[in-house]
mmCIF file of C-alpha atoms in Angstrom:
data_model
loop_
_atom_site.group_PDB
_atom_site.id
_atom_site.type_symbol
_atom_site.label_atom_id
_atom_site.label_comp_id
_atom_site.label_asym_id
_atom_site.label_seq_id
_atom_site.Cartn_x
_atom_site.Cartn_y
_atom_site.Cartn_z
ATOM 1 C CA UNK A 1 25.009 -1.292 4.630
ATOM 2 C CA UNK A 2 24.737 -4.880 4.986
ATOM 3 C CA UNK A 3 20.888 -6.546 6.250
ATOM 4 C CA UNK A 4 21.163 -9.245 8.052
ATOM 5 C CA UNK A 5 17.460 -11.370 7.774
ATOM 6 C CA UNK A 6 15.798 -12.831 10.641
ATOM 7 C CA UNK A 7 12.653 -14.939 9.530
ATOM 8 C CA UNK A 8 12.988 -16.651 12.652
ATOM 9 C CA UNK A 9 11.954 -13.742 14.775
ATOM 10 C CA UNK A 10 8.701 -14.566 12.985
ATOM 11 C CA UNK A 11 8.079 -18.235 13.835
ATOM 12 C CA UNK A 12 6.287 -17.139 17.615
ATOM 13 C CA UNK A 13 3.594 -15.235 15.599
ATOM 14 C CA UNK A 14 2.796 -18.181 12.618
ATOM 15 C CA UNK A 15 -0.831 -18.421 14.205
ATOM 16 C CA UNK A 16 -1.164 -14.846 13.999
ATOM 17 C CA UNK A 17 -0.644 -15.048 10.183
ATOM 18 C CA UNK A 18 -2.233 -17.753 9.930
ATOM 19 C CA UNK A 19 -5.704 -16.370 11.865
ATOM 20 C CA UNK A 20 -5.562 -13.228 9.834
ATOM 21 C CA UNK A 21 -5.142 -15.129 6.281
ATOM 22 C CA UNK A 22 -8.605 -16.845 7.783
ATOM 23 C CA UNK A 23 -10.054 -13.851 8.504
ATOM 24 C CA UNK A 24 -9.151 -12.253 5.127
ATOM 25 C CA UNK A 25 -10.362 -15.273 3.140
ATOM 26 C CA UNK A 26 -13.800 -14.781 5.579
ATOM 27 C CA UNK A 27 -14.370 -11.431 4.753
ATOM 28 C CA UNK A 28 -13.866 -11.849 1.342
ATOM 29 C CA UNK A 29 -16.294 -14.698 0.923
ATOM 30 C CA UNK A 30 -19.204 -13.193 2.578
ATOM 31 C CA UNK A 31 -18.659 -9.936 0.750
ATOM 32 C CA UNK A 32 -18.279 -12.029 -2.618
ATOM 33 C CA UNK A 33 -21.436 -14.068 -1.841
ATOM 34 C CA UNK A 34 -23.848 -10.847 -0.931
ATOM 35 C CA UNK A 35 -22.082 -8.723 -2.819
ATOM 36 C CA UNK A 36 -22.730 -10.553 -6.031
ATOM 37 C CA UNK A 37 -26.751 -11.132 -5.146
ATOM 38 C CA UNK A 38 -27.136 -7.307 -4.493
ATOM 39 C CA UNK A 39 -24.707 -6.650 -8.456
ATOM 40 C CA UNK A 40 -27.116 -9.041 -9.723
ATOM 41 C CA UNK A 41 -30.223 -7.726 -8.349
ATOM 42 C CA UNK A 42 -29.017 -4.048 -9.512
ATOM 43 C CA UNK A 43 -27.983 -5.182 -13.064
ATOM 44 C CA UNK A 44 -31.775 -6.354 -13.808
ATOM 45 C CA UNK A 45 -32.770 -3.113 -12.109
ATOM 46 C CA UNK A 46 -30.783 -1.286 -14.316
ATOM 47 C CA UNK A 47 -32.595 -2.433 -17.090
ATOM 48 C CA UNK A 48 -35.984 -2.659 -16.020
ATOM 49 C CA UNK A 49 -38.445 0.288 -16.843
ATOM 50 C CA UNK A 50 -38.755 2.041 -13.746
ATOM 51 C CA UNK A 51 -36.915 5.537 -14.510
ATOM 52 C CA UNK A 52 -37.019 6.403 -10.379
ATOM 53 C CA UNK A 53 -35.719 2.364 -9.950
ATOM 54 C CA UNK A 54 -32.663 2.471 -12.383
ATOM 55 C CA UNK A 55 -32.163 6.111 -11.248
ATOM 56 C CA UNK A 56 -31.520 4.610 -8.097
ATOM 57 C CA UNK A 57 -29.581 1.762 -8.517
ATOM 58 C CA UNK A 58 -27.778 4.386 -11.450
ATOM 59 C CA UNK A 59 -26.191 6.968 -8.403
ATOM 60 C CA UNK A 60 -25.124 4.008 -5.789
ATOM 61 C CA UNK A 61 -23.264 2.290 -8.858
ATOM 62 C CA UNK A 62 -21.533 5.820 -9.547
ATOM 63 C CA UNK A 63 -21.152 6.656 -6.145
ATOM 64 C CA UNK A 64 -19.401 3.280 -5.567
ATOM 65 C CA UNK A 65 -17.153 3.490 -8.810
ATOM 66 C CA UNK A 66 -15.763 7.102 -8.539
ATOM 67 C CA UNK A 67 -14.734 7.142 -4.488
ATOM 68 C CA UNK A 68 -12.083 4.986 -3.029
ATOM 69 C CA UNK A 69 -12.746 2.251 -1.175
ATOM 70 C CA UNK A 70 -11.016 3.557 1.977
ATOM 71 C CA UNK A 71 -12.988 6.958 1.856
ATOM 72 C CA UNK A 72 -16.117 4.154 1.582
ATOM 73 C CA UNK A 73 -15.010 1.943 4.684
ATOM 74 C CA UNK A 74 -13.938 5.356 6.422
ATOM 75 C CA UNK A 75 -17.080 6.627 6.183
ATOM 76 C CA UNK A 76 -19.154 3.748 7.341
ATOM 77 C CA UNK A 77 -17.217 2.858 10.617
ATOM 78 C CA UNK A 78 -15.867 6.521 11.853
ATOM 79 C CA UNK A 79 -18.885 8.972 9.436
ATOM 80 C CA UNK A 80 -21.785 6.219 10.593
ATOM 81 C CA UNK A 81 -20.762 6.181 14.429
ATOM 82 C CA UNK A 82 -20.630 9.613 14.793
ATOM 83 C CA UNK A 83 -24.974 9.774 14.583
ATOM 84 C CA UNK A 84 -24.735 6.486 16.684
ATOM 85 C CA UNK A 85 -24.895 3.774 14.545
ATOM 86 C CA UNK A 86 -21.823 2.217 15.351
ATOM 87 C CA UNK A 87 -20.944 -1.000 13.895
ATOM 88 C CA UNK A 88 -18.359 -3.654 14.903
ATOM 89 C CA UNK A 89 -14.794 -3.773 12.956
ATOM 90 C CA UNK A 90 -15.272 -6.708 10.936
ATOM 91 C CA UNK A 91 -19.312 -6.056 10.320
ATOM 92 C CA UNK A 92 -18.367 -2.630 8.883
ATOM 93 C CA UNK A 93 -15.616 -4.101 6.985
ATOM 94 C CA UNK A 94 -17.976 -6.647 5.717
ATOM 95 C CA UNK A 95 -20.472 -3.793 5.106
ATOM 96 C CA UNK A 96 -18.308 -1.528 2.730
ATOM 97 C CA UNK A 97 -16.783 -5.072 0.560
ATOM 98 C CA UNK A 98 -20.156 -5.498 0.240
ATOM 99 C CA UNK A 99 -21.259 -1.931 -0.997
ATOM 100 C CA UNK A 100 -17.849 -2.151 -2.881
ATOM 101 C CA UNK A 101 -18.671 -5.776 -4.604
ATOM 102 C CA UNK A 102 -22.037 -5.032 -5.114
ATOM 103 C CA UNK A 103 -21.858 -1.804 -7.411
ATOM 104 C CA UNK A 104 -18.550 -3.461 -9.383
ATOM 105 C CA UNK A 105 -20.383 -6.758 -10.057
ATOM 106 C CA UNK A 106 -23.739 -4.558 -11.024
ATOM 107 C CA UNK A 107 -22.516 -3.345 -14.161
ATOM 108 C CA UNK A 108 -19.701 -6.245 -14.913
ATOM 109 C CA UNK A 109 -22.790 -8.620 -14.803
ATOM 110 C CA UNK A 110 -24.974 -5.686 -17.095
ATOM 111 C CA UNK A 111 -22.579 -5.903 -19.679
ATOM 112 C CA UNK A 112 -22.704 -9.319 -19.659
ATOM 113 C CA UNK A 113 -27.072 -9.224 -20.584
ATOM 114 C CA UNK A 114 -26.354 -6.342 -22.951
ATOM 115 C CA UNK A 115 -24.426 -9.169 -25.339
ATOM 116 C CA UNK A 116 -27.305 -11.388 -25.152
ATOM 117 C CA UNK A 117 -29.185 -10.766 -28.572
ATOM 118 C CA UNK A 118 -32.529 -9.807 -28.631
ATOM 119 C CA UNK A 119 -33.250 -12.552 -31.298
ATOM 120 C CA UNK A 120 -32.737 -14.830 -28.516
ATOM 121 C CA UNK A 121 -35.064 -13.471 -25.960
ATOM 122 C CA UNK A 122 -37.932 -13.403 -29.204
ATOM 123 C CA UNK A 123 -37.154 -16.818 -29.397
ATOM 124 C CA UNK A 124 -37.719 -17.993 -26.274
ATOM 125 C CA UNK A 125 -40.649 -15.761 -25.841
ATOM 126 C CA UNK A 126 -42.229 -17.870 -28.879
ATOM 127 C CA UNK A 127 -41.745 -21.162 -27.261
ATOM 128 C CA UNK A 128 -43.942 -19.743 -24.686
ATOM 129 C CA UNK A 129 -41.290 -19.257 -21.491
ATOM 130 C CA UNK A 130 -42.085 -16.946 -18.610
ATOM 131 C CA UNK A 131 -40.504 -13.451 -18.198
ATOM 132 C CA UNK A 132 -38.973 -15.333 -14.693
ATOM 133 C CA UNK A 133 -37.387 -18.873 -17.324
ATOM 134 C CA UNK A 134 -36.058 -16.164 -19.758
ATOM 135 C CA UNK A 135 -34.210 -14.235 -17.426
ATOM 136 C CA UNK A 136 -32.884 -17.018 -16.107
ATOM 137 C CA UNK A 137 -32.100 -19.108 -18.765
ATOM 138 C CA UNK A 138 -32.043 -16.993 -21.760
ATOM 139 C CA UNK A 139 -29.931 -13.652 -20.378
ATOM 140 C CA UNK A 140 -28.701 -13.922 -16.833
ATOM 141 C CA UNK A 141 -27.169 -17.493 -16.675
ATOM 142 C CA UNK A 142 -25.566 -16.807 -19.955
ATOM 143 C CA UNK A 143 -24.525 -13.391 -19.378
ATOM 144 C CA UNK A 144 -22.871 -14.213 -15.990
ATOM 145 C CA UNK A 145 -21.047 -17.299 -17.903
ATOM 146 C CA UNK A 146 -19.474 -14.867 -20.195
ATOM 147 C CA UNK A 147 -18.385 -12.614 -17.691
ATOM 148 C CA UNK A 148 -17.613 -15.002 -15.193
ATOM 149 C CA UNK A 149 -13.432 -14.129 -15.624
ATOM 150 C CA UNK A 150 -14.101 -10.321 -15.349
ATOM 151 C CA UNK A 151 -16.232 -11.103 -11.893
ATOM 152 C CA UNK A 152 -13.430 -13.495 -11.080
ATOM 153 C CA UNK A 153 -10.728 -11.309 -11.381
ATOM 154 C CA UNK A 154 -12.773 -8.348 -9.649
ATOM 155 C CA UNK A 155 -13.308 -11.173 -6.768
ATOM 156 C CA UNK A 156 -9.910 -11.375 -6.638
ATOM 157 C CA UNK A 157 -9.252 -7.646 -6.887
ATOM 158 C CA UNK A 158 -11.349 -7.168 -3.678
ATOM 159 C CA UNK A 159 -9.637 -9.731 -1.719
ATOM 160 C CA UNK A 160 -6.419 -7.720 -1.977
ATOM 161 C CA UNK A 161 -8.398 -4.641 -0.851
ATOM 162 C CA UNK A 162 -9.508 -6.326 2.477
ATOM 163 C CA UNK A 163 -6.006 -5.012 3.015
ATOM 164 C CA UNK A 164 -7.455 -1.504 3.335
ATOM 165 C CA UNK A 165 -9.672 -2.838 6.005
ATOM 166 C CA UNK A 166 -6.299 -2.546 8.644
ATOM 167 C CA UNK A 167 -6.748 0.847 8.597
ATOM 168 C CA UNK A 168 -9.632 0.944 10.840
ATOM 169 C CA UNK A 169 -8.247 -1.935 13.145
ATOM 170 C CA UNK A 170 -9.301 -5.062 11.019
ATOM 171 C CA UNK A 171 -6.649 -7.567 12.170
ATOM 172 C CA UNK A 172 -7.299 -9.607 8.838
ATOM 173 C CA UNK A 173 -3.677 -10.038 7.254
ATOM 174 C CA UNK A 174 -2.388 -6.536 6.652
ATOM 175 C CA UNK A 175 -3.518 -5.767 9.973
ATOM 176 C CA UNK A 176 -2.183 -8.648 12.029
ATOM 177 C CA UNK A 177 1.364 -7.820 9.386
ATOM 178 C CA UNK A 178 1.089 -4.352 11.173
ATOM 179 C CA UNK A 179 0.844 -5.391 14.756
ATOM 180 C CA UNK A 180 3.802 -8.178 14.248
ATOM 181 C CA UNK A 181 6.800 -5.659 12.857
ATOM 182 C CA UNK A 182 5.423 -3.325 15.923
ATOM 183 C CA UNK A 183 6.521 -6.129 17.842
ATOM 184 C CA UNK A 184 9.268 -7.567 16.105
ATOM 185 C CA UNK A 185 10.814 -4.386 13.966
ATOM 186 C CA UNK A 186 11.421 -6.810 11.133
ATOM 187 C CA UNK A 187 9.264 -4.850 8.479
ATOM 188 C CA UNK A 188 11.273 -6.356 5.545
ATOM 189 C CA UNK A 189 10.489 -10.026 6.801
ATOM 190 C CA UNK A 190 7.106 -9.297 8.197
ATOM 191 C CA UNK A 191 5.783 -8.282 4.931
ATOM 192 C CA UNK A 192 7.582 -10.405 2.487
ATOM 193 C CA UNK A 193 5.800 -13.257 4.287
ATOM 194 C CA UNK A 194 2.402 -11.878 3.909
ATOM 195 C CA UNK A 195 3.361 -11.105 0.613
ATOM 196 C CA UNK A 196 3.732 -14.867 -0.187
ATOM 197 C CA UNK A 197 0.653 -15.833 1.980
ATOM 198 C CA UNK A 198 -1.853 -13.210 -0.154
ATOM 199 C CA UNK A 199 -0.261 -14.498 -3.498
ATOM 200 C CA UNK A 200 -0.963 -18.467 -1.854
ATOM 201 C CA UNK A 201 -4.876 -16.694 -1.129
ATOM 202 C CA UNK A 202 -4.618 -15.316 -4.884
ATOM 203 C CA UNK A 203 -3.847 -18.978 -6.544
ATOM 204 C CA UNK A 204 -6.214 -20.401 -4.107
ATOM 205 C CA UNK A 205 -8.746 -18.151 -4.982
ATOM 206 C CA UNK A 206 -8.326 -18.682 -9.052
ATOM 207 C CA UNK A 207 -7.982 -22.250 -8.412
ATOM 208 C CA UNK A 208 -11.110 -22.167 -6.576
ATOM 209 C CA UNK A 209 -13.254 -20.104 -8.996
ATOM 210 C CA UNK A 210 -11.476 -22.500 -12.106
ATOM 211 C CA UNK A 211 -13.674 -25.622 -10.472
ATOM 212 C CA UNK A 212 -16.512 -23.369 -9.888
ATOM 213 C CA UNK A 213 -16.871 -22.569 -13.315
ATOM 214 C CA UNK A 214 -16.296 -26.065 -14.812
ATOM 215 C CA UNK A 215 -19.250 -26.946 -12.241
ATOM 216 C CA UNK A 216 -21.412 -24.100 -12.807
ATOM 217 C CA UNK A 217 -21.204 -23.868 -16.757
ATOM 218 C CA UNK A 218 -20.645 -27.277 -18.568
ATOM 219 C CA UNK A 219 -20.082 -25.524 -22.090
ATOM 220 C CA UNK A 220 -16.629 -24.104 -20.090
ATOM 221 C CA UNK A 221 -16.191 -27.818 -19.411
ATOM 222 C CA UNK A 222 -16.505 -29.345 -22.778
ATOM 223 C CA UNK A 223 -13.963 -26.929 -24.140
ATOM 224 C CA UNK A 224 -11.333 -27.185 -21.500
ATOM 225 C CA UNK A 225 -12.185 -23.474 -20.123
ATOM 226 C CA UNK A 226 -12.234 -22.180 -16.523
ATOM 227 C CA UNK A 227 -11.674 -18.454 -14.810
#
């Protein structure tokens, strides 16, 4: 059985992959950008001395990490609606990267303070720095600098799973994919091109986060380091 290609089927819907490779790299940055001030803002909770606090923080970190992201999206756009609190397709999509991002970066970024040794922290706490300097020059700015190519990589890792996101009618990339070999019938075609366009996202992406780091850290600068 010879296939005979047809990428040219595909050039009337280019602005269709291009508008859901926009709205894939737009869900993915507002997730990224909440999600990692609510993993942040867990990961000190996690270690502060509230039992009922870090029990908290504890079972929506586990809850997160052992269900799958589509039960998770699933459950906030068709389990939410059906007691009336119905949210738009891209808000709930938002919603559950966030939940998603948010629990991941939590304990990437925790592991990240745990390496931080307590001589330093006695240290600063004899030059006379605040609790509020300490954190956040002493364990959280370093601790998120040596992390910063797990979070990257999880970043990255999420992006891919906007793909999930079709599934309740998201027309970011996969979606808009879906709706074009519907169209077209050239599934082979369809998806080899979105294949390309999430690996151009992907390289974008590390590219992206590679400048971000030589900005955000200058230690990663001085010895040639990025993602």
């Amino acid at each position: 059985m010879q296939y005979q290609f047809d990428f040219g089927a595909l050039l009337p819907y280019w602005q269709d992959f291009l508008s859901g490779a926009l709205t894939t790299i737009e869900i993915t940055l507002f997730s990224v950008i909440i999600g990692m001030g609510i993993g942040v803002a867990c990961a000190i909770a996690r270690r502060s001395n509230s039992a009922i606090l870090c029990g908290m923080v504890s079972v929506y970190i586990e809850t997160v990490r052992n269900t799958p992201f589509i039960v998770q999206i699933f459950f906030i756009f068709f389990g939410l609606s059906s007691i009336g609190f119905r949210l738009p397709i891209i808000a709930a999509s938002v919603f559950a990267m966030v939940i998603n991002v948010g629990a991941y970066t939590a304990e990437i970024v925790r592991a990240g303070m745990d390496l931080i040794h307590p001589s330093q922290i006695e240290a600063a706490e004899a030059l006379g720095l605040s609790k509020f300097q300490i954190y956040r020059d002493i364990i959280l700015l370093p601790a998120i600098e040596r992390v910063y190519p797990s979070l990257s990589s999880q970043f990255i890792l999420m992006m891919l799973s906007t793909s999930i996101c079709s599934q309740i009618s998201a027309e970011e990339l996969t979606g808009i994919a879906n709706n074009i070999q519907s169209n077209t019938f050239r599934s082979l075609e369809t998806y080899f091109v979105v294949a390309l366009l999430y690996i151009a996202i992907t390289y974008l992406m590390r590219a992206a986060f590679f400048g971000l780091g030589l900005v955000a850290f200058p230690r990663r600068r001085r010895l040639g380091l990025g993602v």
